[in-house]
Every structure is written in structure tokens, then in C-alpha cells.
Amino acid sequence: MTSHGVPRISEVAPKSDDAKKQERQKIDDYKALVDLVNVKIQERQYTVDVLQLTSKLLTRNPEYYTIWNYRRLVLLHQFTRTNSADSDLEEPALVSTNQNKILDLITNDLHFLLPLLRKFPKCYWIWNYRLWLLQQSTGFLQIPQCRKFWQDELGLVGKMLSLDSRNFLGWGYRRTVVRALGSGELNGEHTGAGHKSSTLVQAEFDYTTRMIKVNLSNFSAWHNRSKLIPRLLDEREANERERRVFLDSELKWIQEALYTDPYDQSLWFYHQYLMCTFDPELAKTTMAPSLSIEQRLEYVSKEIDDILELLEDAKDCKWIYQSLVQLSLTHRALSGVWPIRAADMKSWMDELLELDPLRRRRWNDLTKDLNM
């Protein structure tokens, strides 16, 4: 059996009696710890000591999502107790002291998560819990303190993605952090005391460019780019000409990438996203919604020519045939006629049947629909 092309070695060396004994002891200790935490929570002992017990348990098994929920209960109890004490105080210094207690609880918990996140970077529960902590800071702390937490988090997720640039959990988390930093809540708009919120769309768009230049196969970066483009153009208040210039630059870049590696699936997915600009059913929601039919036909024809050039050196690449078929369908939808090379459609479909057997029924159905 292989994983990403690397064979897995299934042979496991036999364990000694001492090793087996130690393993059984670890299992017994773990089960005892689980039982202890469950008892404490059932008794509603939402104390710092119980928080430490959950830390010990989650360090051993971060996938135990119920314990993350227990941890939330303990911290919420600590937050609300401290916060309610503030409402009974008139001295600002005392209020500040209680705020610092919440600040310390959140800070310490974020620090506790760091080694777990490094060791288990694709564990959903760690990312979810970390986000929950940040959201609690927004509810219990003052705006400057909250904003610093979120800003630090953007730096952290940047470091995490530098270690694994295709960690989709990290990319999703980054989008959430960026959205929060651009919100009115973290910029003080709801209080009237803050400054006008500024989004990070341009900075994030530039970030995707840097990450893609490091690794063209970074599907998450391409995906994030596609989500940012509509917002970026709206923020720029781009006119029709500026939108077309932007589209041309993206088309040029993806074509260069495809010439570098025409077998890279992530590149074709982004190419497909750009091709939606010319689809009459989708065009209104794309980056250049005002293109005329003639302009779209011009783009589609050029794309067909460019991809046919790719075909000369990659005749066994299914993505090329799939794109040629889709572009031909778009051409027909725009003009009512097939492009000049539509006679090749049958041979393209035959190649897809050969190269993409898992979707054989899809290509057979399309062949029948097109009366080929």
C-alpha cells in the first residue's frame, strides 16, 4: 500500500513483554484520567484544577472533542464569574484587574494549544477551539486587547502555512481571522470610538501570489485567490476597462503555469474558475460581467488555440481534453455554432473515455447528448 506514492511498510517489530506492560499501564492511566474528568464535569466542578486535567488529557488525545467542550464549560464559568464581579465594582482599577484575569486565562490557553497545533496541524478540534477562544476575547475584553489577539493569530497561521502551505484547515482559519480583523466589531465602529474598518483583501491577495510562486500546486492558495478577486475589484471600484486588464493578467499567469505543468489539477481548477467569466449563465457574477458576446467569443477562441498548443506535448493529459470540451460548449452557448475545431469533439471525448475511466458514464452521457 502506498501513500502519496511512498510505499508503506506494514511490518511491525514484535514488542517485548516490558514494552507491552508499559503500554497496558499507559492505557489504564488514560482511562482513569478520562473517568476522573467525566466525574468532575458531572459534579460541575468548573475549576482551574479541572482545566489542568483536561489539558493533560488533550495532550494525550487531541481528537477527543468532548473534552474540548468540557474545557469550554470550565473557561466560560471562569469568564462569567470574573465578568459578573466587575459589574459590582465601581473602582476602575479593580475592574482592570478582573479584566486581566480573563486576559491571562485566554493567553495561557492559546499558549497551551501551540505545541498541540505543531504536532497535530490537521486536527479540526484544535483549530475550532482556538477560534472559539478568540471569539470569547471579543466578548469579554476591550477592543485593543481583542484586536492584538487576532493580529497575533494572523502571524501564527502565516508561520503554520509556511511549514505546510497546503494545509486547508490553516487556509480556512486564515480567512476567518482576516474577516474578523476587517470587521467593525474589532475596529470599534459599534461604539463610535474606533476608526473606519479597513479590510485586508489586497494584502491577502498579494499573500496568495507569494504562496503560489513558492508552489504552483497550492490548491488552497488558488482557491483563496478566487474568493478574493471579486472583493478586491469592488474595493478598487474597478471600471470595465480595469476589470478586463485584471482578467488578462490572470489569464496570462495561469497560462504560464499550465505550460510549466499541464498535469497539475489545481491549475486547471483555477483555469476553470476564470473560464466562468465567459459562460453566459455565470458571467454576471464574475470579475468582468460587462463583456460583450463578441468579446467573450474572442477570449474563448484564444483559449482553445492556447490549450491546443499544450496538447502537442501532453497528449495523455485528461485536463486538456476536458477543458477543450467545456470551452467548445461555451462557444456554442455564446454563438449557436461550434468552433472551427468542433469536428475534433468526438476524438476528444474518446480520449476522455480512455484517460478518465472513473467518469466513463459522464462522458458517455455527454456524447449521447451531443449526438456524436
XYZ file of N, CA and C in Angstrom, residues 69-264:
588
model
N -15.103 20.365 24.601
C -16.346 21.005 25.052
C -16.361 21.176 26.572
N -15.836 20.193 27.279
C -15.709 20.336 28.738
C -14.825 21.536 29.083
N -13.763 21.670 28.333
C -12.835 22.786 28.569
C -13.552 24.132 28.344
N -14.397 24.174 27.346
C -15.182 25.388 27.100
C -16.063 25.714 28.312
N -16.705 24.675 28.865
C -17.582 24.890 30.022
C -16.810 25.477 31.200
N -15.617 24.933 31.436
C -14.808 25.410 32.558
C -14.411 26.870 32.348
N -13.938 27.187 31.163
C -13.481 28.554 30.909
C -14.647 29.547 30.902
N -15.774 29.145 30.326
C -16.944 30.033 30.351
C -17.359 30.356 31.781
N -17.289 29.352 32.641
C -17.610 29.573 34.055
C -16.640 30.590 34.666
N -15.362 30.433 34.346
C -14.357 31.359 34.865
C -14.552 32.768 34.311
N -14.864 32.860 33.024
C -15.064 34.172 32.401
C -16.265 34.898 33.003
N -17.393 34.186 33.055
C -18.632 34.835 33.518
C -18.549 35.197 35.000
N -17.871 34.361 35.775
C -17.723 34.675 37.200
C -16.891 35.946 37.383
N -15.813 36.040 36.645
C -14.958 37.227 36.735
C -15.668 38.447 36.183
N -16.404 38.257 35.097
C -17.102 39.374 34.462
C -18.225 39.898 35.345
N -18.945 38.997 36.015
C -20.030 39.430 36.904
C -19.483 40.163 38.112
N -18.273 39.802 38.528
C -17.651 40.513 39.635
C -17.341 41.961 39.247
N -17.025 42.185 37.981
C -16.751 43.540 37.501
C -17.967 44.445 37.627
N -19.151 43.862 37.374
C -20.371 44.679 37.390
C -20.694 45.197 38.779
N -20.124 44.570 39.799
C -20.378 45.011 41.178
C -19.322 45.998 41.678
N -18.325 46.285 40.815
C -17.232 47.156 41.229
C -17.365 48.537 40.613
N -16.990 49.547 41.391
C -17.014 50.913 40.891
C -15.606 51.430 40.622
N -14.607 50.822 41.251
C -13.231 51.263 41.076
C -12.664 50.734 39.747
N -12.268 51.628 38.828
C -11.718 51.187 37.536
C -10.515 50.266 37.684
N -9.708 50.517 38.736
C -8.509 49.687 38.920
C -8.874 48.238 39.195
N -9.941 48.034 39.989
C -10.378 46.680 40.296
C -10.970 46.006 39.053
N -11.727 46.787 38.291
C -12.297 46.253 37.046
C -11.171 45.810 36.120
N -10.126 46.651 36.034
C -8.989 46.322 35.181
C -8.310 45.041 35.639
N -8.232 44.851 36.949
C -7.606 43.637 37.491
C -8.376 42.394 37.060
N -9.696 42.453 37.140
C -10.520 41.312 36.733
C -10.431 41.071 35.225
N -10.349 42.155 34.453
C -10.163 42.012 33.006
C -8.845 41.292 32.711
N -7.831 41.628 33.496
C -6.526 40.987 33.302
C -6.578 39.493 33.615
N -7.461 39.104 34.532
C -7.618 37.676 34.836
C -8.136 36.928 33.606
N -9.131 37.514 32.944
C -9.660 36.896 31.722
C -8.592 36.896 30.637
N -7.879 38.010 30.545
C -6.796 38.112 29.560
C -5.765 37.013 29.777
N -5.399 36.781 31.025
C -4.406 35.744 31.338
C -4.931 34.349 31.013
N -6.205 34.101 31.313
C -6.793 32.792 31.018
C -6.746 32.494 29.525
N -7.124 33.479 28.727
C -7.132 33.281 27.271
C -5.709 33.145 26.745
N -4.819 34.002 27.223
C -3.420 33.947 26.771
C -2.793 32.596 27.090
N -2.989 32.128 28.311
C -2.410 30.844 28.717
C -2.982 29.693 27.898
N -4.275 29.776 27.603
C -4.885 28.697 26.829
C -4.374 28.691 25.394
N -4.180 29.864 24.809
C -3.624 29.948 23.455
C -2.202 29.373 23.437
N -1.436 29.639 24.480
C -0.078 29.084 24.577
C -0.108 27.562 24.737
N -1.084 27.067 25.492
C -1.218 25.624 25.665
C -1.455 24.918 24.327
N -2.164 25.589 23.425
C -2.520 24.969 22.150
C -1.366 24.909 21.157
N -0.381 25.762 21.314
C 0.689 25.858 20.313
C 1.413 24.537 20.043
N 1.923 23.860 21.068
C 2.609 22.583 20.776
C 1.674 21.535 20.186
N 0.408 21.567 20.583
C -0.556 20.620 20.009
C -0.765 20.913 18.526
N -0.846 22.201 18.197
C -1.071 22.594 16.810
C 0.129 22.224 15.931
N 1.319 22.348 16.491
C 2.511 21.962 15.727
C 2.554 20.451 15.493
N 2.140 19.696 16.506
C 2.200 18.236 16.406
C 1.033 17.670 15.603
N -0.133 18.330 15.705
C -1.337 17.845 15.004
C -1.946 18.984 14.188
N -1.262 19.428 13.117
C -1.710 20.614 12.371
C -3.014 20.421 11.606
N -3.485 19.171 11.486
C -4.730 18.945 10.747
C -5.822 18.354 11.631
N -5.741 18.687 12.913
C -6.780 18.266 13.864
C -7.848 19.357 13.924
N -9.047 19.030 13.463
C -10.141 20.015 13.414
C -10.390 20.659 14.768
N -10.361 19.849 15.824
C -10.821 20.330 17.131
C -9.893 21.388 17.706
N -8.611 21.294 17.418
C -7.677 22.308 17.913
C -7.954 23.648 17.243
N -8.118 23.634 15.913
C -8.408 24.874 15.192
C -9.740 25.469 15.647
N -10.756 24.603 15.803
C -12.078 25.087 16.216
C -12.033 25.704 17.608
N -11.325 25.044 18.493
C -11.253 25.545 19.870
C -10.463 26.853 19.927
N -9.408 26.931 19.146
C -8.606 28.164 19.133
C -9.441 29.345 18.635
N -10.238 29.107 17.617
C -11.125 30.151 17.118
C -12.146 30.550 18.174
N -12.651 29.575 18.891
C -13.603 29.868 19.967
C -12.973 30.771 21.019
N -11.721 30.524 21.372
C -11.032 31.370 22.346
C -10.959 32.818 21.873
N -10.626 33.007 20.603
C -10.542 34.360 20.061
C -11.910 35.051 20.095
N -12.940 34.296 19.800
C -14.296 34.857 19.840
C -14.685 35.253 21.261
N -14.230 34.493 22.237
C -14.506 34.849 23.627
C -13.785 36.135 24.014
N -12.588 36.333 23.485
C -11.871 37.573 23.783
C -12.667 38.774 23.282
N -13.314 38.611 22.133
C -14.123 39.696 21.587
C -15.310 40.005 22.490
N -15.831 38.998 23.169
C -16.995 39.206 24.023
C -16.672 39.711 25.416
N -15.462 39.394 25.919
C -15.154 39.695 27.321
C -14.090 40.778 27.525
N -13.318 41.081 26.478
C -12.213 42.020 26.649
C -12.437 43.311 25.861
N -11.594 44.293 26.128
C -11.686 45.555 25.419
C -11.114 45.409 24.014
N -11.530 46.316 23.136
C -11.195 46.197 21.715
C -9.691 46.111 21.452
N -8.851 46.969 22.030
C -7.406 46.869 21.743
C -6.818 45.504 22.112
N -7.269 44.954 23.239
C -6.780 43.634 23.650
C -7.235 42.557 22.674
N -8.495 42.631 22.271
C -9.029 41.640 21.322
C -8.295 41.711 19.992
N -8.131 42.931 19.506
C -7.509 43.095 18.195
C -6.088 42.546 18.181
N -5.368 42.727 19.278
C -3.996 42.202 19.349
C -3.994 40.679 19.256
N -4.956 40.042 19.928
C -5.059 38.583 19.825
C -5.233 38.160 18.368
N -6.161 38.804 17.658
C -6.449 38.436 16.279
C -5.266 38.748 15.364
N -4.589 39.865 15.599
C -3.412 40.200 14.782
C -2.287 39.185 14.992
N -2.068 38.817 16.241
C -1.049 37.793 16.526
C -1.408 36.475 15.853
N -2.697 36.197 15.800
C -3.152 34.939 15.193
C -2.868 34.902 13.706
N -2.977 36.056 13.045
C -2.663 36.120 11.624
C -1.190 35.786 11.387
N -0.328 36.265 12.279
C 1.085 35.919 12.175
C 1.335 34.441 12.418
N 0.605 33.874 13.383
C 0.767 32.450 13.698
C 0.359 31.574 12.526
N -0.796 31.854 11.946
C -1.270 31.000 10.853
C -0.370 31.161 9.632
N 0.259 32.332 9.483
C 1.241 32.506 8.422
C 2.430 31.581 8.618
N 2.888 31.451 9.859
C 4.002 30.539 10.158
C 3.595 29.091 9.933
N 2.354 28.753 10.316
C 1.879 27.389 10.120
C 1.821 27.035 8.636
N 1.374 27.990 7.815
C 1.278 27.729 6.379
C 2.647 27.729 5.713
N 3.622 28.362 6.327
C 4.983 28.285 5.788
C 5.559 26.885 6.000
N 5.071 26.187 7.036
C 5.502 24.812 7.293
C 4.760 23.817 6.409
N 3.472 24.096 6.164
C 2.653 23.241 5.300
C 1.730 24.158 4.508
N 2.193 24.571 3.348
C 1.485 25.600 2.569
C 0.151 25.127 2.023
N -0.122 23.811 2.070
C -1.387 23.301 1.524
C -2.336 22.782 2.603
N -2.113 23.206 3.838
C -2.996 22.810 4.937
C -4.323 23.558 4.799
N -5.348 22.880 4.291
C -6.614 23.559 4.009
C -7.281 24.077 5.286
N -7.038 23.408 6.410
C -7.586 23.910 7.674
C -6.961 25.259 8.025
N -5.653 25.364 7.788
C -4.974 26.623 8.049
C -5.475 27.739 7.150
N -5.738 27.431 5.887
C -6.234 28.448 4.955
C -7.639 28.908 5.343
N -8.491 27.957 5.716
C -9.835 28.337 6.147
C -9.801 29.191 7.401
N -8.908 28.825 8.311
C -8.741 29.583 9.555
C -8.230 30.988 9.247
N -7.309 31.090 8.312
C -6.758 32.400 7.941
C -7.859 33.314 7.397
N -8.750 32.763 6.564
C -9.851 33.577 6.028
C -10.733 34.106 7.151
N -10.982 33.272 8.150
C -11.803 33.689 9.279
C -11.126 34.806 10.066
N -9.823 34.677 10.295
C -9.079 35.695 11.047
C -9.064 37.022 10.292
N -8.826 36.956 8.988
C -8.801 38.175 8.171
C -10.166 38.856 8.176
N -11.212 38.048 8.062
C -12.570 38.610 8.080
C -12.851 39.303 9.411
N -12.399 38.714 10.506
C -12.608 39.312 11.827
C -11.844 40.622 11.962
N -10.594 40.649 11.476
C -9.781 41.858 11.591
C -10.360 43.015 10.781
N -11.104 42.689 9.734
C -11.719 43.732 8.929
C -13.110 44.117 9.381
N -13.602 43.465 10.424
C -14.974 43.717 10.889
C -15.064 45.013 11.689
N -16.247 45.590 11.721
C -16.474 46.793 12.512
C -16.327 46.541 13.992
N -16.622 45.317 14.424
C -16.557 44.996 15.845
C -15.150 45.155 16.405
N -14.146 44.706 15.649
C -12.768 44.818 16.120
C -12.148 46.175 15.822
N -12.879 47.020 15.087
C -12.386 48.364 14.809
C -13.139 49.428 15.596
N -14.021 48.980 16.494
C -14.705 49.900 17.392
C -15.813 50.705 16.770
N -16.313 50.278 15.605
C -17.325 51.081 14.925
C -18.657 51.087 15.668
N -18.984 49.959 16.325
C -20.274 49.894 17.001
C -20.317 50.795 18.230
N -19.130 51.212 18.725
C -19.090 52.103 19.881
C -18.970 53.551 19.466
N -18.638 53.777 18.199
C -18.447 55.140 17.732
C -17.079 55.690 18.095
N -16.246 54.878 18.736
C -14.956 55.367 19.207
C -13.796 54.904 18.339
N -14.076 54.018 17.402
C -12.987 53.441 16.625
C -12.770 54.160 15.314
N -11.876 53.592 14.533
C -11.597 54.137 13.213
C -12.334 53.309 12.173
N -12.424 53.855 10.994
C -13.120 53.153 9.925
C -12.407 51.840 9.630
N -13.179 50.759 9.563
C -12.556 49.450 9.358
C -11.945 49.372 7.959
N -10.781 48.786 7.867
C -10.108 48.592 6.585
C -9.894 47.105 6.405
N -10.264 46.598 5.249
C -10.127 45.170 5.009
C -8.687 44.855 4.611
N -8.377 43.578 4.609
C -7.033 43.125 4.260
C -7.039 42.407 2.916
N -8.009 42.729 2.063
C -8.182 41.990 0.817
C -6.941 42.102 -0.071
N -6.416 43.317 -0.254
C -5.243 43.480 -1.106
C -4.046 42.732 -0.534
N -3.843 42.850 0.782
C -2.718 42.164 1.422
C -2.848 40.651 1.275
N -4.064 40.128 1.428
C -4.277 38.687 1.298
C -4.118 38.226 -0.145
N -4.543 39.063 -1.086
C -4.357 38.730 -2.496
C -2.862 38.633 -2.816
N -2.084 39.583 -2.307
C -0.637 39.546 -2.506
C -0.028 38.311 -1.838
N -0.600 37.921 -0.711
C -0.118 36.738 0.003
C -0.319 35.478 -0.844
N -1.484 35.357 -1.505
C -1.707 34.193 -2.374
C -0.705 34.182 -3.523
N -0.367 35.363 -4.031
C 0.621 35.429 -5.113
C 1.958 34.875 -4.654
N 2.386 35.288 -3.461
C 3.673 34.806 -2.937
C 3.650 33.300 -2.715
N 2.555 32.797 -2.146
C 2.469 31.370 -1.852
C 2.426 30.530 -3.125
N 1.764 31.023 -4.158
C 1.682 30.289 -5.421
C 3.040 30.274 -6.111
N 3.778 31.385 -6.004
C 5.112 31.423 -6.617
C 6.059 30.424 -5.950
N 5.819 30.166 -4.667
C 6.619 29.161 -3.964
C 6.240 27.760 -4.416
N 4.930 27.541 -4.638
C 4.447 26.207 -5.008
C 3.215 26.348 -5.893
N 3.375 26.098 -7.181
C 2.263 26.227 -8.122
C 1.115 25.282 -7.801
N 1.400 24.185 -7.122
C 0.379 23.176 -6.840
C -0.437 23.488 -5.592
N -0.335 24.690 -5.078
C -1.036 25.055 -3.853
C -2.508 25.349 -4.168
N -3.324 24.289 -4.148
C -4.742 24.448 -4.488
C -5.431 25.451 -3.574
N -5.099 25.407 -2.280
C -5.754 26.300 -1.318
C -5.463 27.760 -1.621
N -4.241 28.052 -2.071
C -3.895 29.432 -2.411
C -4.667 29.885 -3.646
N -4.767 29.023 -4.650
C -5.554 29.365 -5.840
C -7.023 29.584 -5.470
N -7.536 28.701 -4.626
C -8.930 28.827 -4.198
C -9.156 30.145 -3.449
N -8.245 30.458 -2.535
C -8.375 31.698 -1.778
C -8.329 32.901 -2.709
N -7.486 32.821 -3.711
C -7.372 33.904 -4.698
C -8.705 34.138 -5.405
N -9.367 33.055 -5.771
C -10.647 33.178 -6.472
C -11.709 33.828 -5.592
N -11.625 33.616 -4.279
C -12.578 34.223 -3.355
C -12.288 35.705 -3.132
N -11.030 36.089 -3.279
C -10.628 37.470 -3.004
C -10.865 38.403 -4.193
N -10.769 37.884 -5.397
C -10.817 38.732 -6.590
C -12.086 39.587 -6.676
N -13.294 39.032 -6.520
C -14.482 39.894 -6.605
C -14.463 41.023 -5.574
N -14.040 40.720 -4.352
C -13.984 41.736 -3.299
C -12.919 42.777 -3.611
N -11.795 42.319 -4.143
C -10.702 43.233 -4.463
C -11.133 44.239 -5.533
N -11.770 43.763 -6.583
C -12.212 44.644 -7.660
C -13.307 45.598 -7.192
N -14.186 45.125 -6.317
C -15.228 46.001 -5.771
C -14.620 47.091 -4.896
N -13.630 46.719 -4.081
C -12.984 47.710 -3.222
C -12.250 48.763 -4.046
N -11.665 48.341 -5.143
C -10.968 49.282 -6.027
C -11.946 50.128 -6.837
N -13.227 49.734 -6.812
C -14.243 50.378 -7.650
C -13.793 50.344 -9.110
N -13.309 49.172 -9.508
C -12.748 48.997 -10.847
C -13.809 49.174 -11.919
N -13.453 49.922 -12.974
C -14.384 50.088 -14.089
C -14.214 48.932 -15.070
N -14.959 48.984 -16.159
C -14.958 47.871 -17.115
C -13.573 47.625 -17.702
N -12.861 48.690 -18.051
C -11.531 48.538 -18.645
C -10.553 47.927 -17.634
N -10.595 48.412 -16.396
C -9.693 47.909 -15.358
C -9.968 46.439 -15.048
N -11.223 46.053 -15.087
C -11.571 44.658 -14.850
C -11.033 43.763 -15.973
N -11.081 44.283 -17.181
C -10.592 43.471 -18.296
C -9.063 43.347 -18.236
N -8.397 44.412 -17.853
C -6.935 44.352 -17.693
C -6.567 43.328 -16.620
N -7.338 43.341 -15.537
C -7.090 42.390 -14.447
C -7.316 40.961 -14.938
N -8.378 40.738 -15.666
C -8.672 39.413 -16.218
C -7.546 38.951 -17.131
N -7.057 39.847 -17.977
C -5.979 39.484 -18.903
C -4.719 39.059 -18.152
N -4.427 39.761 -17.051
C -3.222 39.419 -16.285
C -3.358 38.050 -15.625
N -4.560 37.728 -15.135
C -4.782 36.417 -14.517
C -4.723 35.302 -15.561
N -5.283 35.563 -16.741
C -5.234 34.571 -17.814
C -3.791 34.306 -18.254
N -3.005 35.378 -18.345
C -1.605 35.222 -18.741
C -0.853 34.382 -17.710
N -1.121 34.658 -16.426
C -0.395 33.945 -15.369
C -0.752 32.459 -15.347
N -2.052 32.154 -15.480
C -2.448 30.748 -15.416
C -1.958 29.994 -16.651
N -1.887 30.671 -17.798
C -1.353 30.015 -18.997
C 0.118 29.674 -18.817
N 0.880 30.599 -18.225
C 2.295 30.332 -17.960
C 2.451 29.155 -16.999
N 1.561 29.103 -16.003
C 1.611 28.000 -15.036
C 1.285 26.670 -15.716
N 0.297 26.678 -16.601
C -0.093 25.450 -17.293
C 1.019 24.945 -18.221
N 1.749 25.856 -18.828
C 2.884 25.440 -19.658
C 3.981 24.828 -18.795
N 4.055 25.270 -17.535
C 5.052 24.708 -16.617
C 4.699 23.279 -16.240
N 3.403 23.044 -15.935
C 2.963 21.696 -15.551
C 1.500 21.490 -15.956
N 1.255 21.013 -17.173
C -0.126 20.831 -17.645
C -0.882 19.706 -16.931
N -0.191 18.917 -16.110
C -0.846 17.810 -15.411
C -1.303 18.194 -13.994
N -1.083 19.428 -13.602
C -1.405 19.878 -12.247
C -2.892 20.218 -12.133
